[in-house]
Short mmCIF file of C-alpha atoms in Angstrom, two decimals:
data_model
loop_
_atom_site.label_atom_id
_atom_site.label_comp_id
_atom_site.label_asym_id
_atom_site.label_seq_id
_atom_site.Cartn_x
_atom_site.Cartn_y
_atom_site.Cartn_z
CA LEU A 668 3.77 -3.24 9.24
CA PRO A 669 1.03 -2.27 11.68
CA ARG A 670 -1.45 -5.08 12.27
CA SER A 671 -4.83 -3.77 11.16
CA PRO A 672 -7.33 -4.76 8.45
CA GLY A 673 -5.50 -5.08 5.13
CA HIS A 674 -2.12 -5.95 6.68
CA GLU A 675 -1.97 -9.48 5.28
CA GLU A 676 -2.98 -8.46 1.77
CA THR A 677 -0.54 -5.56 1.73
CA ALA A 678 2.31 -7.72 2.98
CA ALA A 679 1.57 -10.44 0.42
CA TYR A 680 1.36 -8.18 -2.63
CA CYS A 681 4.05 -5.64 -1.76
CA ALA A 682 6.68 -7.99 -0.33
CA ALA A 683 6.49 -10.15 -3.45
CA CYS A 684 8.73 -7.59 -5.20
CA HIS A 685 10.45 -5.43 -2.58
CA THR A 686 10.97 -4.97 1.12
CA LEU A 687 8.18 -3.68 3.27
CA GLN A 688 10.51 -0.93 4.50
CA ILE A 689 9.95 0.81 1.17
CA VAL A 690 6.20 0.79 1.80
CA MET A 691 6.61 2.07 5.34
CA GLN A 692 8.77 4.99 4.17
CA GLN A 693 6.12 6.32 1.80
CA GLN A 694 3.69 9.03 2.83
CA GLN A 695 0.98 9.41 0.22
CA THR A 696 -2.49 10.84 -0.05
CA ALA A 697 -5.32 8.44 -0.91
CA ASP A 698 -4.92 9.51 -4.55
CA GLY A 699 -1.17 8.97 -4.32
CA TRP A 700 -1.62 5.41 -3.06
CA ASP A 701 -4.16 4.76 -5.82
CA TYR A 702 -1.65 6.01 -8.41
CA LEU A 703 1.15 3.87 -6.95
CA LEU A 704 -1.00 0.73 -6.89
CA ASN A 705 -1.96 1.28 -10.55
CA TRP A 706 1.69 2.00 -11.44
CA MET A 707 2.92 -1.14 -9.66
CA VAL A 708 0.49 -3.26 -11.70
CA SER A 709 0.92 -1.55 -15.07
CA LYS A 710 4.65 -0.78 -15.01
CA GLN A 711 6.28 -2.99 -12.38
CA GLY A 712 4.55 -6.32 -12.91
CA MET A 713 2.65 -6.58 -9.64
CA ALA A 714 -0.17 -9.09 -9.88
CA GLU A 715 -3.52 -7.34 -10.14
CA PRO A 716 -5.29 -7.93 -6.83
CA PRO A 717 -9.00 -8.78 -6.91
CA ALA A 718 -11.14 -5.66 -6.35
CA ASP A 719 -11.90 -6.50 -2.71
CA ALA A 720 -8.22 -7.12 -1.87
CA ARG A 721 -7.17 -3.95 -3.70
CA ALA A 722 -9.67 -1.93 -1.69
CA LEU A 723 -8.29 -3.42 1.55
CA ILE A 724 -4.71 -2.65 0.48
CA HIS A 725 -5.57 0.90 -0.55
CA ASP A 726 -7.48 1.58 2.66
CA TYR A 727 -4.68 0.08 4.74
CA LEU A 728 -1.95 2.13 3.04
CA THR A 729 -3.99 5.33 3.29
CA ARG A 730 -4.82 4.73 6.96
CA GLU A 731 -1.39 3.56 8.12
CA PHE A 732 0.92 5.51 5.80
CA GLY A 733 -1.18 8.43 4.59
CA THR A 734 -0.02 12.02 4.64
CA ASP A 735 -2.81 12.95 7.04
CA GLN A 736 -1.34 10.78 9.81
CA ALA A 737 -0.31 12.55 13.00
CA PRO A 738 3.32 11.95 14.04
CA GLU A 739 3.74 9.35 16.77
#
């Protein structure tokens, strides 16, 4: 995972259930990441992050793996 704000929180919550490769393969809009975070909590048993950690995770995923990212 890229090392930027939210990296540690994302790694901790996401890697608790699956590999981080799955996260890195996703390309979602901000709304898509919001949906997936809600789905992971409600349907997949992910622990509900505190609001500040969830915001960091959401911002990180949108920034690093959002659909508006230019190819490298």
